[in-house]
XYZ file of C-alpha atoms in Angstrom:
542
model
C 0.060 0.022 0.060
C 1.268 3.377 -0.667
C 2.609 5.712 2.025
C -0.461 8.561 3.406
C 0.974 11.433 5.066
C -1.010 12.461 7.669
C -1.945 16.101 5.561
C -3.340 12.831 3.051
C -5.320 11.335 6.192
C -6.686 14.047 7.861
C -7.740 15.550 3.700
C -9.531 12.577 3.849
C -11.230 12.207 6.671
C -14.995 12.569 6.717
C -15.108 15.379 8.885
C -11.917 17.138 7.708
C -12.518 17.172 4.346
C -11.348 20.223 2.114
C -11.810 20.080 -1.517
C -13.202 23.320 -4.378
C -13.675 25.371 -1.073
C -13.401 24.538 2.417
C -14.631 25.419 6.111
C -11.880 24.972 8.451
C -8.687 25.994 8.351
C -6.095 25.252 5.915
C -3.385 23.465 8.418
C -3.607 20.319 7.591
C -2.647 20.693 3.851
C 1.277 21.608 2.716
C 1.098 25.203 0.185
C 1.996 24.770 -3.337
C 5.882 24.735 -3.784
C 7.023 28.012 -4.387
C 5.047 29.852 -2.165
C 6.145 32.415 0.481
C 3.805 32.660 3.356
C 2.730 35.550 4.836
C 5.116 37.103 6.814
C 7.768 35.328 5.434
C 11.041 38.035 4.896
C 12.893 36.023 2.495
C 13.592 32.701 0.854
C 16.504 30.175 0.450
C 17.276 27.019 -2.170
C 17.048 24.218 0.597
C 13.718 26.388 1.531
C 15.285 26.208 5.414
C 15.028 29.330 7.394
C 17.314 31.183 10.385
C 20.108 29.081 9.290
C 18.404 26.088 11.361
C 18.418 22.719 10.184
C 16.003 19.874 10.636
C 13.970 19.190 13.773
C 11.841 17.466 15.267
C 8.822 18.628 17.689
C 8.132 15.610 19.576
C 4.685 16.043 22.201
C 4.875 14.893 25.708
C 1.823 14.546 28.050
C -1.154 12.672 28.830
C -4.362 12.850 27.035
C -6.557 15.661 27.544
C -3.558 17.925 28.495
C -3.780 20.478 25.039
C -1.222 18.705 23.267
C -2.564 18.697 19.476
C -3.761 22.129 20.270
C -0.032 23.120 21.198
C 1.499 21.366 17.353
C -1.656 23.095 15.526
C -1.219 26.514 16.715
C 2.754 26.368 17.070
C 2.914 25.025 13.170
C 0.223 27.754 12.446
C 2.864 30.117 13.531
C 6.216 28.434 12.243
C 4.352 28.575 8.901
C 3.033 32.069 9.289
C 6.890 33.133 9.458
C 7.594 30.548 6.447
C 9.068 28.130 8.034
C 8.496 24.234 6.110
C 6.305 22.651 9.175
C 4.142 19.776 9.142
C 1.946 18.241 11.735
C 2.418 14.565 12.038
C -0.700 13.285 14.113
C -0.353 9.806 16.042
C -3.822 9.020 16.478
C -4.424 10.622 12.671
C -2.878 7.353 10.918
C -4.098 4.736 14.135
C -7.362 5.956 12.542
C -6.279 5.463 8.943
C -4.895 2.298 9.578
C -7.954 0.544 11.335
C -10.220 1.861 9.374
C -13.507 3.390 9.043
C -16.217 1.581 11.391
C -13.788 -0.623 13.359
C -13.381 -0.140 16.702
C -8.943 0.021 17.998
C -8.587 -3.255 20.650
C -9.614 -2.733 23.919
C -5.313 -2.091 24.948
C -4.626 -0.590 22.721
C -3.998 2.869 24.841
C -2.553 0.221 27.490
C 0.883 0.126 28.244
C 1.167 -3.014 29.462
C -1.358 -4.627 25.957
C -0.880 -7.975 24.372
C 1.431 -8.758 21.899
C -1.007 -8.551 18.880
C -1.730 -4.882 19.464
C 1.902 -3.997 20.593
C 2.568 -4.979 16.910
C -0.119 -2.762 16.013
C 1.126 0.453 17.891
C 4.553 -0.682 16.344
C 2.833 -0.824 12.430
C 1.067 2.766 13.008
C 4.987 4.540 14.536
C 6.853 2.874 12.208
C 4.521 4.467 9.280
C 4.338 7.660 10.780
C 7.769 7.512 11.693
C 8.605 6.909 7.899
C 6.448 9.801 6.987
C 8.293 12.126 8.715
C 11.934 11.360 6.992
C 10.023 11.824 4.227
C 9.594 15.107 4.396
C 12.476 16.436 6.107
C 14.736 14.312 3.875
C 13.027 14.851 0.242
C 10.463 17.146 0.748
C 12.634 20.156 2.105
C 10.565 19.901 5.265
C 12.268 21.790 8.344
C 9.965 21.200 11.427
C 8.215 17.811 11.929
C 5.702 18.425 14.549
C 5.474 14.610 16.376
C 1.810 14.740 18.456
C 1.927 11.556 20.686
C 2.138 11.200 24.299
C 5.382 9.487 24.210
C 5.178 8.817 28.385
C 7.758 7.729 29.349
C 11.970 8.921 29.887
C 13.440 5.506 28.158
C 11.551 6.251 25.182
C 11.859 10.234 24.513
C 15.915 8.755 24.636
C 15.457 6.317 22.286
C 13.821 8.534 19.993
C 15.868 10.990 20.728
C 19.221 8.962 19.801
C 16.915 7.619 16.747
C 16.277 10.813 14.974
C 19.682 12.684 15.619
C 21.359 9.400 13.073
C 19.347 11.033 11.065
C 21.097 14.499 11.857
C 17.700 16.006 12.647
C 17.563 18.013 16.467
C 14.863 16.971 18.915
C 12.968 19.196 21.073
C 10.535 18.156 23.507
C 7.056 20.210 24.235
C 5.845 18.640 27.393
C 1.518 20.181 27.781
C 1.441 19.615 32.215
C -1.575 20.291 33.717
C -2.787 19.439 37.335
C -5.847 21.848 37.186
C -9.155 20.220 36.959
C -11.072 22.766 35.237
C -8.656 22.683 32.897
C -8.897 19.139 32.106
C -12.598 19.148 32.415
C -13.023 22.109 29.774
C -10.359 19.707 27.070
C -12.334 16.641 27.697
C -15.606 18.422 26.671
C -14.221 19.677 23.438
C -12.850 16.518 22.812
C -16.690 15.325 20.909
C -15.904 18.423 19.008
C -12.101 18.671 17.690
C -11.696 14.720 17.425
C -12.165 12.477 14.336
C -12.764 9.375 17.127
C -16.027 10.616 18.608
C -17.675 11.611 15.808
C -21.341 10.535 15.993
C -20.966 10.541 20.178
C -22.729 12.013 23.062
C -21.385 13.994 25.205
C -21.624 11.869 28.233
C -20.097 8.824 26.710
C -17.236 10.525 25.049
C -16.371 12.335 28.128
C -16.561 8.900 29.794
C -14.318 6.438 27.203
C -11.589 9.778 27.090
C -11.484 9.275 30.756
C -10.949 5.759 30.747
C -7.900 6.482 28.100
C -6.343 8.927 30.957
C -6.854 6.552 34.114
C -5.241 3.277 31.673
C -1.823 6.113 31.266
C -1.436 8.392 34.464
C 0.423 5.431 36.466
C 2.869 4.624 34.088
C 3.510 8.373 32.920
C 6.760 9.896 33.876
C 6.634 13.781 33.171
C 10.626 14.948 31.581
C 13.044 15.627 33.947
C 15.636 14.834 31.430
C 18.920 17.052 32.045
C 20.379 15.113 28.763
C 17.478 15.845 26.728
C 16.100 19.564 24.778
C 12.204 20.620 26.116
C 9.802 23.146 27.011
C 7.318 22.275 29.887
C 4.087 24.044 29.551
C 2.261 23.507 32.925
C -1.302 24.752 33.410
C -2.057 26.218 29.675
C 1.057 28.369 30.289
C 0.805 29.154 33.937
C 4.063 28.384 34.219
C 7.320 26.963 31.545
C 10.539 25.442 32.345
C 12.890 24.785 29.691
C 16.682 22.573 29.587
C 18.573 23.985 27.171
C 20.920 22.024 25.986
C 22.354 23.275 22.370
C 18.657 25.949 21.190
C 19.500 27.690 17.885
C 17.643 30.921 16.957
C 14.606 29.013 16.106
C 14.017 26.494 19.094
C 13.963 30.489 20.711
C 11.625 31.905 18.567
C 9.456 28.720 19.599
C 9.495 29.458 23.080
C 9.252 33.266 22.509
C 6.183 31.901 20.589
C 5.357 29.008 24.022
C 4.974 32.343 26.968
C 2.348 33.614 24.739
C 0.045 30.627 23.934
C -2.392 29.068 26.405
C -5.422 26.168 25.467
C -8.182 27.836 26.826
C -11.137 28.021 24.497
C -11.883 31.315 23.169
C -14.002 33.221 20.277
C -13.005 35.810 17.888
C -14.930 37.955 15.829
C -14.286 40.162 12.771
C -16.218 43.690 12.089
C -15.766 45.708 9.322
C -15.563 49.370 10.867
C -19.269 51.228 10.342
C -19.314 54.270 7.015
C -17.612 58.166 7.781
C -18.453 61.419 5.996
C -15.470 60.947 3.182
C -15.388 57.156 3.032
C -12.803 56.674 -0.061
C -9.861 58.888 1.868
C -7.206 57.388 3.520
C -5.668 60.598 4.281
C -8.609 62.293 6.175
C -9.273 60.474 10.125
C -13.161 61.590 9.618
C -15.598 60.252 11.733
C -18.966 58.125 11.296
C -21.426 59.011 8.977
C -25.068 58.581 10.269
C -25.416 55.510 7.996
C -22.150 54.699 9.983
C -23.288 54.983 13.401
C -26.806 53.743 12.421
C -24.198 50.048 11.528
C -22.398 49.947 14.831
C -25.719 49.851 16.808
C -26.948 46.686 14.741
C -23.667 44.890 15.005
C -23.593 45.702 18.423
C -27.000 44.658 19.336
C -26.591 41.596 16.589
C -23.590 40.580 18.012
C -24.691 40.306 21.636
C -27.815 38.289 20.381
C -25.976 36.103 19.054
C -22.936 35.187 21.780
C -26.275 34.906 24.622
C -28.425 32.547 21.586
C -25.002 30.565 21.609
C -25.406 30.646 25.405
C -28.702 28.917 25.865
C -28.844 26.502 22.827
C -25.072 25.132 25.480
C -28.169 25.030 27.840
C -30.330 23.203 26.199
C -27.649 20.873 25.021
C -26.643 19.346 28.367
C -24.389 22.068 28.841
C -22.934 23.961 32.152
C -25.402 27.243 32.935
C -22.704 29.290 33.240
C -21.715 32.922 32.467
C -20.353 34.036 28.756
C -16.403 35.100 28.765
C -16.020 38.633 28.643
C -15.639 39.581 25.765
C -12.970 42.792 24.442
C -13.075 44.957 21.527
C -10.451 45.878 19.953
C -9.685 48.773 17.038
C -6.924 50.849 15.513
C -6.929 54.753 16.109
C -8.706 55.303 13.485
C -11.874 57.801 14.457
C -14.285 55.798 12.349
C -13.229 52.327 13.994
C -13.321 53.627 17.551
C -16.264 55.102 17.417
C -17.974 51.767 16.015
C -17.046 50.803 19.102
C -18.270 53.238 20.907
C -21.779 52.019 21.437
C -20.373 48.208 23.481
C -18.287 50.458 25.747
C -21.355 52.113 26.735
C -22.635 49.048 27.496
C -19.272 48.222 29.971
C -17.605 46.567 27.704
C -13.089 46.903 27.248
C -12.358 48.529 24.380
C -8.600 48.914 23.062
C -6.686 50.905 20.672
C -4.416 50.237 18.528
C -2.255 51.581 15.972
C -1.461 48.200 14.031
C -4.512 47.834 13.519
C -4.662 50.321 11.114
C -5.711 49.564 7.237
C -3.485 49.206 4.010
C -1.390 52.696 3.404
C -2.036 53.225 -0.592
C 0.146 55.693 -1.034
C -0.200 57.194 -4.350
C -3.108 55.818 -5.543
C -5.566 57.549 -2.967
C -8.514 58.598 -4.767
C -7.509 58.114 -8.035
C -9.278 55.958 -10.708
C -7.633 52.748 -12.518
C -6.981 54.913 -16.062
C -5.642 57.467 -14.103
C -3.243 54.706 -12.105
C -2.855 52.818 -15.532
C -1.222 56.162 -17.547
C 0.657 57.562 -14.611
C 1.871 53.853 -13.073
C 1.922 51.076 -16.011
C 5.202 49.955 -14.483
C 3.281 49.108 -11.431
C 0.354 47.843 -12.992
C 1.919 44.986 -14.112
C 3.781 44.116 -10.784
C 0.773 44.215 -9.366
C -0.790 41.796 -11.553
C 1.989 39.420 -11.105
C 1.889 39.547 -7.988
C -0.927 41.117 -5.608
C 0.083 40.454 -2.377
C 3.652 41.456 -1.653
C 3.857 44.702 -4.463
C 2.896 47.535 -3.027
C 2.912 51.025 -5.131
C 4.748 53.673 -4.327
C 5.263 55.566 -0.960
C 2.030 52.733 -0.698
C 2.332 49.598 1.900
C 2.158 45.669 0.234
C -0.273 43.167 2.374
C 3.210 41.667 3.189
C 4.195 45.146 4.629
C 1.007 44.747 6.882
C 1.470 40.820 7.714
C 4.666 41.683 9.193
C 3.522 44.720 11.043
C 0.896 43.269 12.166
C 3.294 40.278 14.521
C 2.933 41.720 17.798
C -0.675 41.399 16.938
C -1.188 38.108 16.323
C 0.922 36.883 20.033
C -1.092 39.142 21.710
C -3.989 37.471 19.866
C -3.284 34.082 20.987
C -2.234 35.580 24.791
C -6.342 37.102 24.958
C -7.763 34.927 26.725
C -11.585 36.662 26.408
C -14.022 36.609 23.634
C -12.184 39.065 21.624
C -13.919 41.690 18.766
C -11.589 42.840 16.202
C -13.198 45.944 14.512
C -11.008 47.330 11.433
C -10.767 47.600 7.789
C -11.197 45.377 5.651
C -7.109 44.810 4.675
C -6.363 44.190 7.707
C -9.249 41.351 8.711
C -7.497 39.752 5.720
C -4.751 39.174 7.109
C -5.425 38.647 10.984
C -8.299 36.034 9.182
C -5.041 34.591 6.792
C -2.819 33.705 9.883
C -5.838 32.319 12.144
C -7.007 30.094 9.026
C -3.766 29.518 7.648
C -4.622 30.745 4.272
C -1.690 30.980 1.677
C -0.525 34.753 0.653
C -2.030 34.519 -2.519
C -4.987 33.623 -0.808
C -5.069 36.686 1.743
C -5.577 39.698 -0.957
C -9.070 38.008 -2.485
C -11.046 37.364 1.647
C -13.979 39.649 1.243
C -15.737 40.737 4.849
C -18.450 42.490 3.832
C -20.489 44.755 6.127
C -23.530 43.064 6.853
C -21.579 40.562 8.171
C -19.440 39.543 10.993
C -16.852 36.775 11.241
C -16.884 34.374 14.111
C -14.296 32.263 14.364
C -14.501 28.994 17.219
C -11.308 27.916 18.250
C -10.712 23.531 18.002
C -7.607 21.817 18.874
C -7.044 20.426 15.608
C -8.295 23.111 13.498
C -9.972 26.410 13.711
C -13.994 26.633 12.085
C -15.941 29.429 10.875
C -19.002 31.158 10.527
C -20.592 33.792 9.542
C -23.042 35.695 11.629
C -25.802 38.344 9.714
C -26.454 41.762 10.859
C -30.080 42.738 9.914
C -31.933 45.661 8.780
C -28.986 47.072 7.047
C -30.409 49.201 4.130
C -29.006 47.708 0.686
C -26.715 50.514 -0.674
C -24.801 50.370 2.548
C -23.798 46.685 2.394
C -21.517 47.080 -1.054
C -18.208 49.348 0.901
C -17.247 52.000 -0.724
C -13.671 52.750 -1.754
C -11.530 52.240 0.240
C -8.859 48.850 -1.157
C -6.600 49.852 -4.856
C -8.635 48.185 -7.298
C -6.453 47.182 -9.748
C -6.892 45.061 -11.657
C -10.220 44.065 -11.668
C -11.137 40.242 -12.661
C -12.854 39.557 -15.242
C -16.998 39.371 -15.299
C -17.664 35.811 -13.178
C -14.503 35.408 -11.460
C -14.987 33.318 -8.513
C -13.785 34.445 -4.968
C -12.978 32.509 -1.395
C -16.313 33.845 -0.403
C -18.426 33.176 -3.335
C -17.093 29.025 -3.386
C -19.329 27.955 -1.896
C -21.500 30.611 1.037
C -21.918 29.166 3.925
C -25.432 29.505 6.163
C -26.010 31.833 8.845
C -27.403 32.032 12.283
C -26.392 29.871 14.905
C -26.301 25.981 13.441
C -21.777 26.416 13.072
C -21.951 27.102 9.507
C -18.134 27.187 8.457
C -16.731 29.740 5.993
C -14.818 29.455 2.671
C -11.594 30.094 2.916
C -10.241 28.091 -0.545
C -9.377 30.596 -3.790
C -8.887 30.423 -7.420
C -5.216 30.862 -7.891
C -5.589 33.359 -11.319
C -3.300 36.025 -9.545
C -5.903 38.464 -9.202
C -6.957 41.383 -7.104
C -10.911 41.028 -5.968
C -13.108 43.648 -5.137
C -14.294 44.228 -1.320
C -17.711 43.067 -2.525
C -19.641 41.001 -5.628
C -20.234 42.832 -8.233
C -18.590 46.198 -7.020
C -15.991 46.607 -8.959
C -17.439 47.814 -12.156
C -19.646 50.362 -10.969
C -16.667 51.720 -8.898
C -14.253 52.572 -11.752
C -17.220 54.014 -13.916
C -17.827 56.730 -10.309
C -14.485 57.511 -10.522
C -13.729 57.766 -14.386
C -16.456 60.527 -14.487
C -14.745 62.028 -11.107
C -11.555 61.839 -12.785
């Protein structure tokens, strides 16, 4: 049988299928060869960055301690920086080897398993290791994340010795937890985030998972090996212990990221700022128009109603009757984003202003029609058509510039434990969404965020999901955005955008948002059908 990479295992799973469009993030897909990551500063012939060689990150920890969440979050950050990273979930290989509709042996998760069960585990482990070597040796991979329990000290030393024979450095990351509340929250999320429990009732999934944990606890040895490189995260980032034997730059970047990471559940919402009195002016820091203020009120009311509805739905499903998480609002320092958050601020929600959330600077192209730009900057037009993500017009910013500027915000986003609403310009939302949903750089300029929708990002350990919440009662002429970004080149009539590949349902029934996009290299108007009308209006003004 041909070897299946862990990404293929996840892709072919019924729950995590990704075809022409997707409703889950792309963290288990590898970018196409030659593509630069959103915040990648440079490229090399080998594909390896930061003067670092090949690294295996092996997770350590009992079930429900957040190992998979940690693995996926770390892969998302490293790939954002351009480090070629892949997660190898041992559980994916188990599911693929056993097959759909078949149960693993009852003693599969026991240390003192039968001989036949041990043989099965060795076959699964060998296939996973072979794929890791294939990735590192033949696909120019730089970091392979081996997501498994790795419970015994002897086994970890053996693992590090084996990889060192292949000139691969090993870094262990243990997720330890003695906080029962965190463990219970992780166990409760298993039904949603793990393919093992599709179709199970919540109580049955929790009971089975706790049995797994009990089988491993008497035989688990926490990391204390002085001769190994390891990072130990305790209680979801409450404390971090580092045993540094031979850390390089990239290993220290990993430590820095983990200092900002937690495994507690949090929802993130994206919303556009309301329209201002001088919508198509970047330099003029205008206040909201009357219509913009009405939008801000309706957007805020919709979000409050949606969160209360989700809480009630959880109670109706038998969940605990607990208060909602606190909601924090981030805005840029532009007047219209600040004023869009005023309604929520008046209701007692905390609003923070962040200068890094300011929109993409259009430079010399501000308020110019496409006709004038094409006449004055024909060479720039050709460069933009070739690479709309990295190209910048004179005195302007590119999406890549914006992504690099937003890295401090991304780290604080990982650190935030409250639910979070980000009110920002569409260009900023595109980049932040691209990070959370693991989009490729080429996809980011095409993402759309209509004003009549709030985007909700639902985190899970295996991957993130997104849904769109409709804002009712907005006038039709308000939904299409006014000109904000540079609209060149305009795609041909009938082009498909990431949000147009498949339209997710709305409401609280957990729909998901598409993130795939056609790889046509063209920039897309902010709203469907908007581009041609804008060009006519601009030409008349010009």
